[in-house]
């Protein structure tokens, strides 16, 4: 028999770091490593809101996989995973031949959760990948171009951001900052453009420190975002959106909805190949899928239980990054015949969110940060990640810092 084959599905935070760590830990005699990803680039999902609003540059958040992975050591397959056939230990790809694995790492990330709300997938836009973010940017520009031709003075250009979690807040801030620029470019009266953030809960950023949520709300209001709290998106259709408020239903015609109402695991593997709970595959303490000794699941398509709260950890890049380390070590242990796998014990550092180009907010190691301090923290988070990807060169070319040093 040949060398054992490790197949990693997805080159997001979880997949690319697991691959890098395996590449460094294993000699080429020990195993063949295969990385499958839809594109030949890795993107920084944590900055997609800027691409979507058109305030950030695509190039600053994409990294060619070959620049951070040794493609002589790792076999990179640019293809789309269609199915995992777990009993046969193989992966079905869109173009290539079926891929047999000895060890599998499932790291295919997230997709929007729609909670069955009619019309979301068809008529709303979602931030889920580089291409979906670009699509939002193009749509916004096209809407401005059309609106500039409209002669109806009563008509408004309305953007509805559906959901005030971190994604909705970060995106709404960027959009609000882009609007004056677009109004200037397309000669549109700014008073005729509105950004509404619609949130089902009574407050924004549920679960985040209330002081910091208030700070974020005020920061966005200064940028011109209007909040509609305790208001739920009921349905989206080609003519507009129906909201459900405490007073009853409300209709907003010709509004464009950008849905940021939540995420779930990639449906390629969740539910079809492996048993999912609320759209995610439960991961065991060693990050394997219980019942499948050679299959690991990481990042946004997994659910890892927080024993403190009794609920899974929220899906974050931070968690995906931490998991990649333990996953790689556990695969090495299994390959070398060991039995004692490491238990994943996450040490979460906090969260930092951008509020447009000039403000940010966060809580790091229990300390609240706002404004410049929070912006610095966000740049440091990027720098640490670039270093993990093993390329100090990237620091000035990619991520947030690059926008400060190379405007
Ligand atoms: P992903 O990053 O989603 O990567 C999945 C990879 O799989 C992608 O490369 C994709 O192309 C590939 N793929 C998908 N389907 C297929 C297929 N069928 N075949 C082949 N390849 C496929 N978290 C934080 O910790 N901090 C933040 O500041 C933060 N900011 C965020 C901002 C935004 C706008 C968003 C949307 C999310 C943010 N998050 C943040 C959450 C974070 O981005 C995710 O938790 C993280 O991306 C999960 O990493 P992952 O590796 O599991 O998946
Ligand atoms: P989320 O689940 O955190 O927030 C979704 C929001 O949409 C909730 O507030 C929910 O009440 C609201 N909502 C749901 N249905 C609705 C409806 N019908 N009408 C109106 N509002 C509705 O989702 P997210 O913001 O996409 O975040 C996903 C994950 O990514 C989270 O774990 C988050 O922490 C992480 N993330 C982190 C950062 C950061 O740290 N800077 C940024 C973005 C995302």
CSV table of C-alpha atoms and ligand atoms in Angstrom, one decimal:
chain,number,residue,atom,x,y,z
A,1,UNK,CA,0.0,0.0,0.0
A,2,UNK,CA,1.1,3.6,-0.7
A,3,UNK,CA,1.4,6.3,1.9
A,4,UNK,CA,-1.7,7.2,3.9
A,5,UNK,CA,-3.6,10.1,2.3
A,6,UNK,CA,-4.9,13.1,4.4
A,7,UNK,CA,-7.6,15.1,2.5
A,8,UNK,CA,-8.5,18.6,3.8
A,9,UNK,CA,-11.7,20.0,2.4
A,10,UNK,CA,-11.8,23.8,2.3
A,11,UNK,CA,-9.0,26.4,2.4
A,12,UNK,CA,-10.6,28.9,4.8
A,13,UNK,CA,-9.1,29.7,8.2
A,14,UNK,CA,-9.5,26.1,9.5
A,15,UNK,CA,-8.4,24.3,6.4
A,16,UNK,CA,-5.4,26.3,5.3
A,17,UNK,CA,-3.9,26.4,8.8
A,18,UNK,CA,-4.4,22.7,9.3
A,19,UNK,CA,-2.7,22.0,6.0
A,20,UNK,CA,0.2,24.3,6.8
A,21,UNK,CA,0.7,22.6,10.2
A,22,UNK,CA,0.5,19.1,8.7
A,23,UNK,CA,3.0,20.2,6.0
A,24,UNK,CA,5.4,21.3,8.8
A,25,UNK,CA,4.9,18.4,11.1
A,26,UNK,CA,5.0,15.4,8.7
A,27,UNK,CA,7.8,14.2,6.5
A,28,UNK,CA,6.8,13.5,2.9
A,29,UNK,CA,7.4,9.7,3.6
A,30,UNK,CA,4.8,9.7,6.3
A,31,UNK,CA,1.7,10.9,4.4
A,32,UNK,CA,0.3,12.4,1.2
A,33,UNK,CA,-1.5,15.7,1.9
A,34,UNK,CA,-4.3,16.9,-0.4
A,35,UNK,CA,-6.1,20.2,-0.1
A,36,UNK,CA,-9.3,20.8,-2.0
A,37,UNK,CA,-10.7,24.3,-2.4
A,38,UNK,CA,-13.2,25.9,-4.8
A,39,UNK,CA,-10.6,28.6,-5.7
A,40,UNK,CA,-6.9,28.8,-5.9
A,41,UNK,CA,-7.0,31.7,-3.4
A,42,UNK,CA,-7.7,31.9,0.3
A,43,UNK,CA,-9.7,34.9,1.4
A,44,UNK,CA,-10.0,36.7,4.7
A,45,UNK,CA,-13.7,36.2,5.4
A,46,UNK,CA,-13.4,38.6,8.3
A,47,UNK,CA,-13.1,41.5,5.8
A,48,UNK,CA,-15.8,40.5,3.4
A,49,UNK,CA,-18.1,43.3,4.6
A,50,UNK,CA,-15.7,45.8,3.1
A,51,UNK,CA,-15.6,44.1,-0.3
A,52,UNK,CA,-19.4,43.9,-0.2
A,53,UNK,CA,-19.8,47.6,0.5
A,54,UNK,CA,-17.1,48.6,-1.9
A,55,UNK,CA,-14.9,50.2,0.7
A,56,UNK,CA,-12.2,47.5,0.7
A,57,UNK,CA,-10.1,46.1,-2.1
A,58,UNK,CA,-10.5,42.5,-3.2
A,59,UNK,CA,-6.8,42.1,-3.5
A,60,UNK,CA,-6.0,43.0,0.1
A,61,UNK,CA,-8.1,40.1,1.4
A,62,UNK,CA,-7.1,37.4,-1.1
A,63,UNK,CA,-4.0,35.3,-0.8
A,64,UNK,CA,-2.9,32.9,-3.4
A,65,UNK,CA,-2.8,29.4,-1.7
A,66,UNK,CA,0.6,28.6,-3.4
A,67,UNK,CA,2.1,31.6,-1.6
A,68,UNK,CA,1.5,30.1,1.8
A,69,UNK,CA,1.4,26.3,1.1
A,70,UNK,CA,4.3,24.3,-0.3
A,71,UNK,CA,2.6,22.9,-3.4
A,72,UNK,CA,5.5,20.4,-4.0
A,73,UNK,CA,4.5,18.9,-0.7
A,74,UNK,CA,0.8,19.4,-0.7
A,75,UNK,CA,-1.3,18.4,-3.7
A,76,UNK,CA,-3.7,21.3,-4.3
A,77,UNK,CA,-6.9,20.5,-6.1
A,78,UNK,CA,-9.0,23.5,-7.3
A,79,UNK,CA,-12.5,21.9,-7.4
A,80,UNK,CA,-15.9,21.9,-5.7
A,81,UNK,CA,-16.7,19.2,-3.2
A,82,UNK,CA,-20.1,17.8,-4.1
A,83,UNK,CA,-20.4,14.9,-1.6
A,84,UNK,CA,-18.6,13.0,1.1
A,85,UNK,CA,-19.2,9.2,0.9
A,86,UNK,CA,-18.2,8.4,4.4
A,87,UNK,CA,-18.7,4.6,4.2
A,88,UNK,CA,-16.5,4.4,1.1
A,89,UNK,CA,-14.0,6.9,2.5
A,90,UNK,CA,-14.2,9.0,-0.6
A,91,UNK,CA,-15.0,12.5,-1.7
A,92,UNK,CA,-16.9,13.3,-4.9
A,93,UNK,CA,-15.7,16.4,-6.7
A,94,UNK,CA,-17.4,18.4,-9.4
A,95,UNK,CA,-14.7,17.8,-12.1
A,96,UNK,CA,-12.0,15.5,-10.9
A,97,UNK,CA,-12.1,11.8,-10.0
A,98,UNK,CA,-13.4,10.5,-6.6
A,99,UNK,CA,-10.8,11.1,-4.0
A,100,UNK,CA,-10.1,8.3,-1.5
A,101,UNK,CA,-8.9,9.4,2.0
A,102,UNK,CA,-7.4,7.7,5.0
A,103,UNK,CA,-7.9,10.8,7.1
A,104,UNK,CA,-10.4,13.6,6.3
A,105,UNK,CA,-10.6,17.1,7.6
A,106,UNK,CA,-14.0,18.8,6.9
A,107,UNK,CA,-13.5,22.6,6.9
A,108,UNK,CA,-16.0,23.8,4.3
A,109,UNK,CA,-17.2,26.8,6.3
A,110,UNK,CA,-20.6,28.5,6.5
A,111,UNK,CA,-23.5,29.4,4.4
A,112,UNK,CA,-26.4,31.8,5.2
A,113,UNK,CA,-29.1,30.5,7.5
A,114,UNK,CA,-32.5,31.6,6.2
A,115,UNK,CA,-34.7,30.0,8.9
A,116,UNK,CA,-37.2,29.2,6.1
A,117,UNK,CA,-38.0,32.9,5.6
A,118,UNK,CA,-39.6,33.1,2.1
A,119,UNK,CA,-37.6,34.8,-0.6
A,120,UNK,CA,-34.3,35.3,1.2
A,121,UNK,CA,-32.2,33.0,-1.0
A,122,UNK,CA,-33.9,34.2,-4.2
A,123,UNK,CA,-34.3,38.0,-3.6
A,124,UNK,CA,-31.9,39.0,-0.9
A,125,UNK,CA,-28.1,39.3,-1.1
A,126,UNK,CA,-25.8,37.5,1.3
A,127,UNK,CA,-22.2,37.9,2.4
A,128,UNK,CA,-20.8,34.3,2.3
A,129,UNK,CA,-17.8,34.3,-0.1
A,130,UNK,CA,-15.6,36.6,-2.1
A,131,UNK,CA,-17.9,36.3,-5.1
A,132,UNK,CA,-21.1,36.9,-3.2
A,133,UNK,CA,-19.5,40.0,-1.6
A,134,UNK,CA,-18.5,41.3,-5.1
A,135,UNK,CA,-22.0,40.7,-6.2
A,136,UNK,CA,-23.3,42.9,-3.5
A,137,UNK,CA,-20.9,45.7,-4.5
A,138,UNK,CA,-21.9,45.5,-8.1
A,139,UNK,CA,-25.6,45.4,-7.2
A,140,UNK,CA,-25.2,48.6,-5.1
A,141,UNK,CA,-23.5,50.4,-7.9
A,142,UNK,CA,-26.1,49.3,-10.4
A,143,UNK,CA,-28.9,50.5,-8.1
A,144,UNK,CA,-27.2,53.9,-7.9
A,145,UNK,CA,-26.9,54.1,-11.6
A,146,UNK,CA,-30.6,53.3,-12.1
A,147,UNK,CA,-31.7,55.6,-9.4
A,148,UNK,CA,-29.7,58.5,-10.8
A,149,UNK,CA,-32.0,58.2,-13.9
A,150,UNK,CA,-35.2,58.2,-11.9
A,151,UNK,CA,-37.3,61.3,-12.1
A,152,UNK,CA,-39.7,60.5,-9.3
A,153,UNK,CA,-38.7,62.9,-6.4
A,154,UNK,CA,-40.7,60.9,-3.9
A,155,UNK,CA,-38.8,57.6,-4.6
A,156,UNK,CA,-36.1,56.5,-2.1
A,157,UNK,CA,-33.2,54.2,-2.5
A,158,UNK,CA,-33.6,51.9,0.5
A,159,UNK,CA,-31.1,49.4,1.7
A,160,UNK,CA,-32.2,47.0,4.4
A,161,UNK,CA,-29.5,45.2,6.3
A,162,UNK,CA,-31.4,42.2,7.9
A,163,UNK,CA,-29.9,41.3,11.3
A,164,UNK,CA,-27.7,43.3,13.7
A,165,UNK,CA,-25.2,40.7,14.7
A,166,UNK,CA,-21.5,41.5,14.0
A,167,UNK,CA,-21.8,40.9,10.3
A,168,UNK,CA,-24.8,43.2,9.9
A,169,UNK,CA,-23.2,46.0,12.1
A,170,UNK,CA,-19.9,45.8,10.3
A,171,UNK,CA,-21.5,45.8,6.9
A,172,UNK,CA,-24.0,48.6,7.7
A,173,UNK,CA,-21.2,50.9,8.8
A,174,UNK,CA,-19.2,50.3,5.6
A,175,UNK,CA,-22.3,50.9,3.5
A,176,UNK,CA,-23.2,54.1,5.3
A,177,UNK,CA,-19.7,55.3,4.7
A,178,UNK,CA,-19.8,54.5,1.0
A,179,UNK,CA,-23.1,56.2,0.3
A,180,UNK,CA,-21.8,59.8,0.3
A,181,UNK,CA,-19.1,58.7,-2.2
A,182,UNK,CA,-21.7,57.0,-4.4
A,183,UNK,CA,-24.1,59.9,-4.2
A,184,UNK,CA,-21.3,62.2,-5.4
A,185,UNK,CA,-20.3,59.8,-8.2
A,186,UNK,CA,-23.8,59.2,-9.5
A,187,UNK,CA,-25.2,62.7,-8.7
A,188,UNK,CA,-27.9,61.3,-6.3
A,189,UNK,CA,-29.3,63.5,-3.5
A,190,UNK,CA,-28.1,61.8,-0.2
A,191,UNK,CA,-31.4,62.6,1.5
A,192,UNK,CA,-33.0,60.2,-0.9
A,193,UNK,CA,-30.8,57.2,0.2
A,194,UNK,CA,-31.4,55.3,3.4
A,195,UNK,CA,-29.8,52.4,5.3
A,196,UNK,CA,-32.1,50.6,7.7
A,197,UNK,CA,-30.8,47.9,10.0
A,198,UNK,CA,-33.7,45.6,10.9
A,199,UNK,CA,-33.2,43.5,14.0
A,200,UNK,CA,-35.6,41.0,15.5
A,201,UNK,CA,-34.3,41.4,19.0
A,202,UNK,CA,-34.8,44.6,21.1
A,203,UNK,CA,-31.1,45.4,21.0
A,204,UNK,CA,-28.2,45.0,18.6
A,205,UNK,CA,-25.2,42.6,19.0
A,206,UNK,CA,-27.0,40.2,21.4
A,207,UNK,CA,-24.6,38.6,23.9
A,208,UNK,CA,-22.0,41.4,23.5
A,209,UNK,CA,-21.3,43.8,26.4
A,210,UNK,CA,-24.3,46.2,26.5
A,211,UNK,CA,-22.1,49.3,26.8
A,212,UNK,CA,-20.2,48.3,23.7
A,213,UNK,CA,-23.4,47.5,21.8
A,214,UNK,CA,-24.7,51.0,22.7
A,215,UNK,CA,-21.4,52.6,21.6
A,216,UNK,CA,-21.7,50.7,18.3
A,217,UNK,CA,-25.3,51.7,17.8
A,218,UNK,CA,-24.4,55.4,18.3
A,219,UNK,CA,-21.4,55.2,16.1
A,220,UNK,CA,-23.6,53.8,13.2
A,221,UNK,CA,-26.3,56.3,13.8
A,222,UNK,CA,-23.7,59.1,13.4
A,223,UNK,CA,-22.9,57.5,10.0
A,224,UNK,CA,-26.6,57.7,9.1
A,225,UNK,CA,-27.8,54.1,9.8
A,226,UNK,CA,-31.4,53.9,11.1
A,227,UNK,CA,-32.2,51.0,13.4
A,228,UNK,CA,-35.5,49.2,13.4
A,229,UNK,CA,-35.3,47.0,16.5
A,230,UNK,CA,-37.9,44.4,17.6
A,231,UNK,CA,-38.6,44.1,13.9
A,232,UNK,CA,-38.4,40.9,12.0
A,233,UNK,CA,-38.0,40.3,8.3
A,234,UNK,CA,-41.0,38.2,7.4
A,235,UNK,CA,-40.4,37.8,3.7
A,236,UNK,CA,-38.5,39.2,0.7
A,237,UNK,CA,-39.9,39.4,-2.8
A,238,UNK,CA,-38.9,41.1,-6.1
A,239,UNK,CA,-41.0,44.2,-5.2
A,240,UNK,CA,-39.7,44.7,-1.6
A,241,UNK,CA,-39.8,43.4,1.9
A,242,UNK,CA,-42.4,42.6,4.5
A,243,UNK,CA,-41.5,43.4,8.1
A,244,UNK,CA,-43.2,42.2,11.2
A,245,UNK,CA,-43.2,44.8,14.1
A,246,UNK,CA,-44.9,44.9,17.4
A,247,UNK,CA,-47.6,46.9,15.7
A,248,UNK,CA,-48.2,44.4,12.9
A,249,UNK,CA,-47.0,44.0,9.3
A,250,UNK,CA,-45.2,46.8,7.5
A,251,UNK,CA,-44.3,46.9,3.8
A,252,UNK,CA,-41.3,48.6,2.3
A,253,UNK,CA,-41.5,48.7,-1.5
A,254,UNK,CA,-38.4,48.4,-3.8
A,255,UNK,CA,-36.0,47.9,-0.9
A,256,UNK,CA,-32.8,45.9,-1.4
A,257,UNK,CA,-32.2,43.4,1.3
A,258,UNK,CA,-28.7,42.3,2.4
A,259,UNK,CA,-29.4,39.4,4.7
A,260,UNK,CA,-27.0,39.1,7.7
A,261,UNK,CA,-29.4,37.2,9.9
A,262,UNK,CA,-27.2,34.2,10.8
A,263,UNK,CA,-25.1,31.4,9.4
A,264,UNK,CA,-25.1,27.6,9.4
A,265,UNK,CA,-22.7,24.9,8.3
A,266,UNK,CA,-22.0,24.3,4.6
A,267,UNK,CA,-24.9,22.0,3.4
A,268,UNK,CA,-22.5,19.9,1.3
A,269,UNK,CA,-21.5,18.1,4.4
A,270,UNK,CA,-24.0,19.1,7.0
A,271,UNK,CA,-27.1,16.9,7.0
A,272,UNK,CA,-26.2,15.1,3.8
A,273,UNK,CA,-23.0,13.4,4.6
A,274,UNK,CA,-23.0,13.7,8.4
A,275,UNK,CA,-25.7,14.1,11.0
A,276,UNK,CA,-26.1,17.8,11.7
A,277,UNK,CA,-27.7,19.6,14.6
A,278,UNK,CA,-29.0,23.1,13.8
A,279,UNK,CA,-27.0,23.1,10.6
A,280,UNK,CA,-23.6,22.1,12.1
A,281,UNK,CA,-21.8,18.8,12.6
A,282,UNK,CA,-21.2,18.1,16.3
A,283,UNK,CA,-17.4,17.6,16.9
A,284,UNK,CA,-16.1,15.4,19.7
A,285,UNK,CA,-13.5,16.7,22.2
A,286,UNK,CA,-10.6,15.6,20.0
A,287,UNK,CA,-12.4,17.3,17.0
A,288,UNK,CA,-13.4,14.0,15.3
A,289,UNK,CA,-16.9,13.3,14.3
A,290,UNK,CA,-18.2,10.8,16.9
A,291,UNK,CA,-18.4,7.4,15.2
A,292,UNK,CA,-15.9,8.3,12.5
A,293,UNK,CA,-12.4,7.7,13.8
A,294,UNK,CA,-10.6,9.2,10.8
A,295,UNK,CA,-12.8,12.2,10.2
A,296,UNK,CA,-12.2,15.7,11.8
A,297,UNK,CA,-14.6,18.6,11.5
A,298,UNK,CA,-13.5,22.2,12.2
A,299,UNK,CA,-14.6,25.8,11.8
A,300,UNK,CA,-18.0,27.0,10.9
A,301,UNK,CA,-19.4,23.7,9.7
A,302,UNK,CA,-18.8,22.2,13.2
A,303,UNK,CA,-20.4,22.6,16.5
A,304,UNK,CA,-18.0,22.4,19.5
A,305,UNK,CA,-19.7,22.4,22.9
A,306,UNK,CA,-18.8,25.1,25.4
A,307,UNK,CA,-19.2,23.3,28.6
A,308,UNK,CA,-19.6,26.6,30.5
A,309,UNK,CA,-22.8,27.6,28.6
A,310,UNK,CA,-23.9,24.1,27.5
A,311,UNK,CA,-24.2,25.5,24.0
A,312,UNK,CA,-21.8,25.3,21.0
A,313,UNK,CA,-19.2,28.1,20.7
A,314,UNK,CA,-20.3,30.8,18.2
A,315,UNK,CA,-18.6,30.2,14.8
A,316,UNK,CA,-15.6,32.5,14.5
A,317,UNK,CA,-12.4,32.6,12.7
A,318,UNK,CA,-10.7,32.7,16.1
A,319,UNK,CA,-12.2,29.3,17.0
A,320,UNK,CA,-11.3,27.8,13.6
A,321,UNK,CA,-7.7,29.0,13.9
A,322,UNK,CA,-7.3,27.4,17.4
A,323,UNK,CA,-8.9,24.2,16.2
A,324,UNK,CA,-6.5,23.7,13.3
A,325,UNK,CA,-3.6,23.3,15.7
A,326,UNK,CA,-5.2,20.5,17.7
A,327,UNK,CA,-6.6,18.8,14.6
A,328,UNK,CA,-3.1,18.7,12.9
A,329,UNK,CA,-1.5,17.3,16.1
A,330,UNK,CA,-4.1,14.6,16.4
A,331,UNK,CA,-3.8,13.5,12.8
A,332,UNK,CA,0.0,13.2,13.3
A,333,UNK,CA,-0.6,11.2,16.5
A,334,UNK,CA,-2.9,8.8,14.7
A,335,UNK,CA,-0.6,8.4,11.7
A,336,UNK,CA,2.3,7.5,14.0
A,337,UNK,CA,0.2,4.9,15.7
A,338,UNK,CA,-0.5,6.8,18.9
A,339,UNK,CA,-3.8,6.5,20.8
A,340,UNK,CA,-3.8,9.5,23.1
A,341,UNK,CA,-5.4,12.4,21.2
A,342,UNK,CA,-5.4,15.9,22.5
A,343,UNK,CA,-8.6,17.4,23.8
A,344,UNK,CA,-9.4,20.8,22.3
A,345,UNK,CA,-9.7,23.4,25.0
A,346,UNK,CA,-10.3,26.8,23.4
A,347,UNK,CA,-8.9,29.9,25.0
A,348,UNK,CA,-11.0,32.6,23.5
A,349,UNK,CA,-9.5,36.1,23.6
A,350,UNK,CA,-12.6,38.2,22.8
A,351,UNK,CA,-14.0,40.0,19.8
A,352,UNK,CA,-13.3,43.1,17.9
A,353,UNK,CA,-15.6,44.6,15.2
A,354,UNK,CA,-15.0,47.4,12.8
A,355,UNK,CA,-17.4,50.3,12.6
A,356,UNK,CA,-16.4,51.8,9.3
A,357,UNK,CA,-13.0,53.1,8.5
A,358,UNK,CA,-12.6,55.3,11.5
A,359,UNK,CA,-14.1,53.4,14.5
A,360,UNK,CA,-14.1,50.0,16.0
A,361,UNK,CA,-15.2,48.3,19.2
A,362,UNK,CA,-14.2,45.2,21.1
A,363,UNK,CA,-13.5,43.3,24.2
A,364,UNK,CA,-10.1,41.6,24.4
A,365,UNK,CA,-9.0,39.6,27.4
A,366,UNK,CA,-11.9,41.1,29.3
A,367,UNK,CA,-10.8,44.7,28.5
A,368,UNK,CA,-13.2,46.9,26.6
A,369,UNK,CA,-11.7,48.8,23.7
A,370,UNK,CA,-13.2,51.5,21.5
A,371,UNK,CA,-12.1,53.8,18.7
A,372,UNK,CA,-8.4,53.9,17.8
A,373,UNK,CA,-7.4,51.3,20.4
A,374,UNK,CA,-9.9,48.9,18.9
A,375,UNK,CA,-8.7,49.6,15.4
A,376,UNK,CA,-5.2,48.9,16.5
A,377,UNK,CA,-6.3,45.6,18.0
A,378,UNK,CA,-8.0,44.6,14.8
A,379,UNK,CA,-4.8,45.3,12.8
A,380,UNK,CA,-2.8,43.2,15.4
A,381,UNK,CA,-5.3,40.3,14.9
A,382,UNK,CA,-4.5,40.5,11.2
A,383,UNK,CA,-0.8,40.6,11.7
A,384,UNK,CA,-0.9,37.6,14.0
A,385,UNK,CA,-2.8,35.7,11.4
A,386,UNK,CA,-0.4,36.6,8.6
A,387,UNK,CA,2.4,35.3,10.8
A,388,UNK,CA,0.6,32.1,11.3
A,389,UNK,CA,0.2,31.8,7.6
A,390,UNK,CA,4.0,31.9,7.7
A,391,UNK,CA,4.6,34.9,5.5
A,392,UNK,CA,5.8,38.1,7.2
A,393,UNK,CA,5.8,39.6,3.6
A,394,UNK,CA,2.0,39.4,3.7
A,395,UNK,CA,1.7,41.8,6.6
A,396,UNK,CA,2.2,45.0,4.6
A,397,UNK,CA,0.4,43.7,1.5
A,398,UNK,CA,-2.8,42.1,3.0
A,399,UNK,CA,-5.3,42.7,5.7
A,400,UNK,CA,-6.1,45.9,7.6
A,401,UNK,CA,-2.6,47.2,8.2
A,402,UNK,CA,-2.0,47.3,4.4
A,403,UNK,CA,-4.8,49.9,4.1
A,404,UNK,CA,-3.0,52.2,6.6
A,405,UNK,CA,0.5,51.9,5.2
A,406,UNK,CA,-0.5,51.7,1.5
A,407,UNK,CA,-3.6,53.9,1.1
B,1,LIG,P1,-14.5,29.7,5.7
B,1,LIG,O1,-13.7,30.8,6.1
B,1,LIG,O2,-15.9,29.9,5.3
B,1,LIG,O3,-13.8,28.9,4.6
B,1,LIG,C1,-14.4,27.8,3.9
B,1,LIG,C2,-13.6,27.5,2.6
B,1,LIG,O4,-14.2,26.4,2.0
B,1,LIG,C3,-13.6,28.7,1.6
B,1,LIG,O5,-12.3,28.8,1.1
B,1,LIG,C4,-14.5,28.2,0.5
B,1,LIG,O6,-14.2,28.7,-0.8
B,1,LIG,C5,-14.3,26.7,0.6
B,1,LIG,N1,-15.5,25.9,0.1
B,1,LIG,C6,-16.8,26.1,0.5
B,1,LIG,N2,-17.6,25.2,-0.1
B,1,LIG,C7,-16.8,24.4,-0.9
B,1,LIG,C8,-17.0,23.3,-1.7
B,1,LIG,N3,-18.2,22.8,-1.9
B,1,LIG,N4,-15.9,22.8,-2.4
B,1,LIG,C9,-14.7,23.3,-2.2
B,1,LIG,N5,-14.4,24.3,-1.4
B,1,LIG,C10,-15.4,24.9,-0.8
B,1,LIG,N6,-14.7,35.8,13.0
B,1,LIG,C11,-13.8,36.3,13.9
B,1,LIG,O7,-13.3,35.5,14.7
B,1,LIG,N7,-13.4,37.6,13.9
B,1,LIG,C12,-13.9,38.5,13.0
B,1,LIG,O8,-13.6,39.7,13.0
B,1,LIG,C13,-14.9,38.0,12.1
B,1,LIG,N8,-15.4,38.9,11.2
B,1,LIG,C14,-16.3,38.4,10.2
B,1,LIG,C15,-16.8,39.3,9.3
B,1,LIG,C16,-17.7,38.9,8.3
B,1,LIG,C17,-18.2,39.8,7.3
B,1,LIG,C18,-18.1,37.5,8.3
B,1,LIG,C19,-19.1,37.0,7.3
B,1,LIG,C20,-17.6,36.6,9.3
B,1,LIG,C21,-16.7,37.1,10.2
B,1,LIG,N9,-16.2,36.2,11.2
B,1,LIG,C22,-15.3,36.7,12.1
B,1,LIG,C23,-16.6,34.8,11.2
B,1,LIG,C24,-15.5,34.0,10.4
B,1,LIG,O9,-15.3,34.6,9.2
B,1,LIG,C25,-15.8,32.5,10.2
B,1,LIG,O10,-16.1,32.0,11.5
B,1,LIG,C26,-14.6,31.8,9.6
B,1,LIG,O11,-14.5,32.3,8.2
B,1,LIG,C27,-14.8,30.3,9.6
B,1,LIG,O12,-13.7,29.7,9.0
B,1,LIG,P2,-13.8,28.3,8.2
B,1,LIG,O13,-12.4,27.9,7.8
B,1,LIG,O14,-14.6,27.4,9.0
B,1,LIG,O15,-14.7,28.7,6.9
B,2,LIG,P1,-25.5,36.3,14.2
B,2,LIG,O1,-26.3,35.0,14.3
B,2,LIG,O2,-24.5,36.6,15.2
B,2,LIG,O3,-26.5,37.5,14.1
B,2,LIG,C1,-27.7,37.5,13.3
B,2,LIG,C2,-28.7,38.5,13.8
B,2,LIG,O4,-29.8,38.6,13.0
B,2,LIG,C3,-29.2,38.3,15.2
B,2,LIG,O5,-29.1,39.5,16.0
B,2,LIG,C4,-30.7,37.9,15.0
B,2,LIG,O6,-31.5,38.3,16.1
B,2,LIG,C5,-31.0,38.7,13.7
B,2,LIG,N1,-32.1,38.1,13.0
B,2,LIG,C6,-32.3,36.7,12.7
B,2,LIG,N2,-33.5,36.6,12.0
B,2,LIG,C7,-34.0,37.8,11.8
B,2,LIG,C8,-35.1,38.3,11.1
B,2,LIG,N3,-36.0,37.5,10.5
B,2,LIG,N4,-35.3,39.6,11.0
B,2,LIG,C9,-34.4,40.5,11.6
B,2,LIG,N5,-33.3,40.1,12.3
B,2,LIG,C10,-33.1,38.8,12.4
B,2,LIG,O7,-24.9,36.2,12.7
B,2,LIG,P2,-23.6,37.0,12.1
B,2,LIG,O8,-23.6,38.4,12.5
B,2,LIG,O9,-23.6,36.7,10.6
B,2,LIG,O10,-22.4,36.3,12.8
B,2,LIG,C11,-22.1,34.9,12.5
B,2,LIG,C12,-20.9,34.5,13.3
B,2,LIG,O11,-19.7,35.2,12.9
B,2,LIG,C13,-21.0,34.9,14.8
B,2,LIG,O12,-20.4,33.9,15.6
B,2,LIG,C14,-20.2,36.1,14.9
B,2,LIG,O13,-19.6,36.3,16.2
B,2,LIG,C15,-19.1,35.9,13.9
B,2,LIG,N6,-18.6,37.3,13.4
B,2,LIG,C16,-17.7,37.9,14.2
B,2,LIG,C17,-17.3,39.2,13.8
B,2,LIG,C18,-16.2,39.9,14.6
B,2,LIG,O14,-15.8,39.3,15.6
B,2,LIG,N7,-15.9,41.1,14.3
B,2,LIG,C19,-17.8,39.8,12.6
B,2,LIG,C20,-18.8,39.1,11.9
B,2,LIG,C21,-19.2,37.8,12.3
